[in-house]
CSV table of C-alpha atoms in Angstrom, one decimal:
chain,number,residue,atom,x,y,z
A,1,UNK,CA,-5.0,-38.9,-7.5
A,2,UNK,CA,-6.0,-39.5,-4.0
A,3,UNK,CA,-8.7,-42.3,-2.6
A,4,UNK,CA,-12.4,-41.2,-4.7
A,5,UNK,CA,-10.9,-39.7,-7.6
A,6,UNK,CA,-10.0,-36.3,-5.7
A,7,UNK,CA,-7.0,-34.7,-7.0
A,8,UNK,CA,-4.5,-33.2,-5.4
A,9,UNK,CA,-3.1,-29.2,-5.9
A,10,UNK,CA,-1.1,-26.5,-5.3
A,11,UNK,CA,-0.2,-23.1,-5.5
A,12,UNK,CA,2.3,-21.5,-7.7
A,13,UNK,CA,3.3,-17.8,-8.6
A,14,UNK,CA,1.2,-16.7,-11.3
A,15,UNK,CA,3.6,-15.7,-14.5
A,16,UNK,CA,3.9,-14.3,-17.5
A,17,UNK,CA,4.1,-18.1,-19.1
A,18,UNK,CA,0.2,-18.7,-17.9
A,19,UNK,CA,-1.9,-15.6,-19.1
A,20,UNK,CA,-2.4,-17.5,-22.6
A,21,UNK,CA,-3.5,-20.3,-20.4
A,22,UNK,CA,-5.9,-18.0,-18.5
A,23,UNK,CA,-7.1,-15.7,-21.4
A,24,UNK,CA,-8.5,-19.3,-23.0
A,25,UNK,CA,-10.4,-19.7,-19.9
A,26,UNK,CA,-12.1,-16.6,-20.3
A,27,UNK,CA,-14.4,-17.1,-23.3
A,28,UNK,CA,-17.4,-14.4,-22.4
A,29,UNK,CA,-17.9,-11.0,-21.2
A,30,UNK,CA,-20.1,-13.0,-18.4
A,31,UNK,CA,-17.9,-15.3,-17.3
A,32,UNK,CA,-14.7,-12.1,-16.9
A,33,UNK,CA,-17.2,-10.3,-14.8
A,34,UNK,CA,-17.9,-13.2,-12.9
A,35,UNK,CA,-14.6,-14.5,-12.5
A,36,UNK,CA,-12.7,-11.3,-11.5
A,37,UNK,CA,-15.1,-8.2,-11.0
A,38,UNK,CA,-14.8,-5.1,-12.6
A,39,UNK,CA,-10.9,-4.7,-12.6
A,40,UNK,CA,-10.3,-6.3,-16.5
A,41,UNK,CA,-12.1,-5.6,-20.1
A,42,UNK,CA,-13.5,-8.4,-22.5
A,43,UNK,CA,-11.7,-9.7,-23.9
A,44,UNK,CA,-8.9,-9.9,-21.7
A,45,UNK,CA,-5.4,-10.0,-23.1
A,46,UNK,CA,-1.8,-10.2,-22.3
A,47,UNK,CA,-1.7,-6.1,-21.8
A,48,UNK,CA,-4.2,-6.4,-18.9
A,49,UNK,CA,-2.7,-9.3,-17.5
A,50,UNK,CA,0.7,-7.4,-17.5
A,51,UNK,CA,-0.8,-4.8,-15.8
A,52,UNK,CA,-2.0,-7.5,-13.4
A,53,UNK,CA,1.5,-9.1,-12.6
A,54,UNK,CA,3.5,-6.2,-12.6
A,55,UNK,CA,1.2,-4.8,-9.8
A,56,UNK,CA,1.6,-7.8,-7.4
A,57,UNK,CA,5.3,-8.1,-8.0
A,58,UNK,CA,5.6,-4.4,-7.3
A,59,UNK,CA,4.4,-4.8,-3.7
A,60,UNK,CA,4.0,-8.5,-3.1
A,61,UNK,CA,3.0,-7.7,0.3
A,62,UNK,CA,-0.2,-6.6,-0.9
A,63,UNK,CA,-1.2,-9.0,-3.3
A,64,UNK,CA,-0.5,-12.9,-3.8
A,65,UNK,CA,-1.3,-14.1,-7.3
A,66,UNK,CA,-1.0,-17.8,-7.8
A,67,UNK,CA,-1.6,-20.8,-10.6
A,68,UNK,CA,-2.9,-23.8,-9.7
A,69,UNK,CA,-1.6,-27.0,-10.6
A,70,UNK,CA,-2.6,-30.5,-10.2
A,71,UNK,CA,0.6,-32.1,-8.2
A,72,UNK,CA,-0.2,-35.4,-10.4
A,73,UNK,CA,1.1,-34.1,-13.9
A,74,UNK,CA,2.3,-31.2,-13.0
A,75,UNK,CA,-0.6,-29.5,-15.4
A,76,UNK,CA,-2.0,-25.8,-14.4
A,77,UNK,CA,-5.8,-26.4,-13.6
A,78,UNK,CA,-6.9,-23.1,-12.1
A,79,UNK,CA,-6.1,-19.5,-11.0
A,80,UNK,CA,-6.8,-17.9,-7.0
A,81,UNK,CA,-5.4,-14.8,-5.8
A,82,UNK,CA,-5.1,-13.5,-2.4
A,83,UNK,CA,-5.6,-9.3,-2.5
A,84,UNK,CA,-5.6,-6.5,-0.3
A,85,UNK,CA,-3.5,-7.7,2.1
A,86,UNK,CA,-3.6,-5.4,5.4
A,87,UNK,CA,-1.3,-7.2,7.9
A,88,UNK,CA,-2.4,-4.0,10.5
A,89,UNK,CA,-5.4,-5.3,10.7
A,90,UNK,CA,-4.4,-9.0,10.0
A,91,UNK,CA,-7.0,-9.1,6.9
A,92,UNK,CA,-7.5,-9.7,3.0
A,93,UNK,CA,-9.7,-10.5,0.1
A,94,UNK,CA,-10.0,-14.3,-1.6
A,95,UNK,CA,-10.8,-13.4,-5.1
A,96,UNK,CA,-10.2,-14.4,-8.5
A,97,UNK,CA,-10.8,-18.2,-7.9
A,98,UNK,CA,-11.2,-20.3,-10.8
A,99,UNK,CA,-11.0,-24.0,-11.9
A,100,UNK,CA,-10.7,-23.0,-15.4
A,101,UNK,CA,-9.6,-26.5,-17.0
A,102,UNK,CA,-13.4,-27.9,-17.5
A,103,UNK,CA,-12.1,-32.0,-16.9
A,104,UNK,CA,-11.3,-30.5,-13.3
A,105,UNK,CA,-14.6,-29.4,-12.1
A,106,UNK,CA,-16.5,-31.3,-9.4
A,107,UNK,CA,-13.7,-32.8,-8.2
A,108,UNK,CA,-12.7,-31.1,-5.2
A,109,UNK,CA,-10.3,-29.0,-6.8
A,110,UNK,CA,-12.2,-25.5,-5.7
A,111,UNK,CA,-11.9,-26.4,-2.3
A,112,UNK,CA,-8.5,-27.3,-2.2
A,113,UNK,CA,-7.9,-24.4,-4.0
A,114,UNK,CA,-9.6,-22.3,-0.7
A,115,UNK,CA,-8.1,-24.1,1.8
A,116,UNK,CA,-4.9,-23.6,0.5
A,117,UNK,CA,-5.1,-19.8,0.6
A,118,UNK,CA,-6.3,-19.8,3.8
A,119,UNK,CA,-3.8,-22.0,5.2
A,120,UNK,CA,-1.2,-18.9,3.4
A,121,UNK,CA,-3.3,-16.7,5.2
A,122,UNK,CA,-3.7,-17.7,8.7
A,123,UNK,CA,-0.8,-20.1,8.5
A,124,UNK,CA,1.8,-18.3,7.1
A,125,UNK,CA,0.8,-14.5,7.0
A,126,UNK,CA,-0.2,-14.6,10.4
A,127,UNK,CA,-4.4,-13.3,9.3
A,128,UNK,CA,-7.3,-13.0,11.6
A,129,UNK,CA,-9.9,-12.3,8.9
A,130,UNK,CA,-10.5,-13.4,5.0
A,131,UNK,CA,-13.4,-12.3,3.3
A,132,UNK,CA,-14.8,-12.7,-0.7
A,133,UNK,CA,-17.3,-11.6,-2.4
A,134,UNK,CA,-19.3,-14.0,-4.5
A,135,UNK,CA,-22.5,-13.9,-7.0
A,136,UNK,CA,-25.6,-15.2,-5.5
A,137,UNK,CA,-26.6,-17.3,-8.6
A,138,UNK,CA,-23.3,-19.1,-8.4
A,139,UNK,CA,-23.9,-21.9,-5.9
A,140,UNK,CA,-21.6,-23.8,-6.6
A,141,UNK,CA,-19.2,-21.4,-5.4
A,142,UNK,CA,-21.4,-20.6,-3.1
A,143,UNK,CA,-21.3,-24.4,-1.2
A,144,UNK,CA,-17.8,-24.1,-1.8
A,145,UNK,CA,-17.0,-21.2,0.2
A,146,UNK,CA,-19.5,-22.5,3.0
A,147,UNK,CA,-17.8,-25.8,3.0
A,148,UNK,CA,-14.6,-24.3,3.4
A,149,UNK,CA,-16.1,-22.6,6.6
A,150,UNK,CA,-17.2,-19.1,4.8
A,151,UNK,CA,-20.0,-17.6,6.2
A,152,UNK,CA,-22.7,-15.1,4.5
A,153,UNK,CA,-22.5,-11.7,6.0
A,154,UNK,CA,-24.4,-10.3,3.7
A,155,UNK,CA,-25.8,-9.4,0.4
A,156,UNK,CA,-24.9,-6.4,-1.6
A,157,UNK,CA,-27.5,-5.9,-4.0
A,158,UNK,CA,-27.5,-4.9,-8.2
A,159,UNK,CA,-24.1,-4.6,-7.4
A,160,UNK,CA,-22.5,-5.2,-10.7
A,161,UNK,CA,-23.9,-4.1,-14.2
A,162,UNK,CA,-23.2,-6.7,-17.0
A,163,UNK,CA,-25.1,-5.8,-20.6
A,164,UNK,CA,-28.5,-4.5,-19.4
A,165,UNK,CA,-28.5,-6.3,-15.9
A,166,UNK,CA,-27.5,-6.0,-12.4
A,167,UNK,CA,-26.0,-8.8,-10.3
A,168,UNK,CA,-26.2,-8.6,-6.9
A,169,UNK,CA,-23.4,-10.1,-4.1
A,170,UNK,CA,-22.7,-12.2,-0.8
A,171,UNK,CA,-19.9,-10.8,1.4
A,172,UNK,CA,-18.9,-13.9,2.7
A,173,UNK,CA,-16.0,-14.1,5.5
A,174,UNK,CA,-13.7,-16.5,7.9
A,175,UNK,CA,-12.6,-16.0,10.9
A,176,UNK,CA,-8.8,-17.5,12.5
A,177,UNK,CA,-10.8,-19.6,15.1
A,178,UNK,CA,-13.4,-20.7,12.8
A,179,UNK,CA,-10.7,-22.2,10.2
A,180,UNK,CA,-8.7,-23.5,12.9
A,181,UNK,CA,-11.8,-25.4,14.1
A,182,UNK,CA,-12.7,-26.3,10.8
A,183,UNK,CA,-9.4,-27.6,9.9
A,184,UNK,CA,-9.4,-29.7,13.1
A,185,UNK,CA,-12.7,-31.0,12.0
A,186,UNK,CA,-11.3,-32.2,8.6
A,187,UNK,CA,-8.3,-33.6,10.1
A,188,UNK,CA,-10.2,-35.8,12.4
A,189,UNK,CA,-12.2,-37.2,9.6
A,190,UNK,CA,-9.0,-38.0,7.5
């Protein structure tokens, strides 16, 4: 652990050893919706998560699907993915971000795990702009995303149907300078 109790991640390639891992994480139709959008079915199962993987290691360069694990004790802690890749336009997606072991949560884990993929973004895959898409009631995601220098660009309304209900969306997005400036800000401060 580092100074304040903060632990410290990284990324991995998601496998076929962590989807019983992740299908525990998953314990409501809610919480599936929330956590990955429309593309699965409750409950979701080894199948679909096949599906999943085979996809991404079909054309990598599209999709980047990673476990994270606490660099500690080595254990898996969460789940991000980086999607729709478009190095034309030097974009992609942030989705399917979860700290899914509950003894991890509100310790800075989320935002390592954002900073990370967007240091494999702009670092590595050379991006100008990452975007998400987030639902407005969850703010702690929310203050997440904004603390990792996301900003709101704006809200897609009733946009997903769960049960009876509609949740609405914010498009939220980073720009190459903005992270760069924000990663020089959080340097200084180290």
């Amino acid at each position: 652990m580092q100074g304040g109790g903060v632990i410290t991640i990284e990324l991995k390639p998601f496998e076929r050893i962590d989807f019983s891992r992740l299908t525990g994480w998953i314990k409501t139709p809610e919480f599936l919706l929330q956590w990955a959008g429309p593309i699965f079915n409750y409950p979701l199962n080894e199948p679909q998560l096949e599906i999943y993987l085979r996809g991404s290691q079909e054309d990598p360069s599209l999709r980047k699907i990673y476990k994270v694990m606490n660099t500690a004790d080595r254990r898996v802690i969460g789940h991000i993915e980086l999607n729709n890749i478009d190095l034309r336009n030097k974009a992609a997606t942030v989705c399917r971000v979860l700290v899914g072991e509950p003894s991890e949560r509100r310790k800075g884990s989320g935002l390592q795990m954002v900073r990370k993929i967007l240091e494999i973004g702009f670092d590595q895959l050379g991006l100008h702009r990452m975007d998400l898409v987030v639902f407005d009631f969850n703010q702690a995601a929310i203050k997440c995303y904004e603390k990792a220098g996301f900003r709101k660009e704006g809200h897609i309304r009733e946009a997903r149907k769960i049960g009876t209900k509609y949740w609405s969306l914010y498009q939220m997005s980073i720009l190459e300078h903005e992270w760069r400036s924000k990663r020089k800000t959080i340097r200084e401060e180290l």
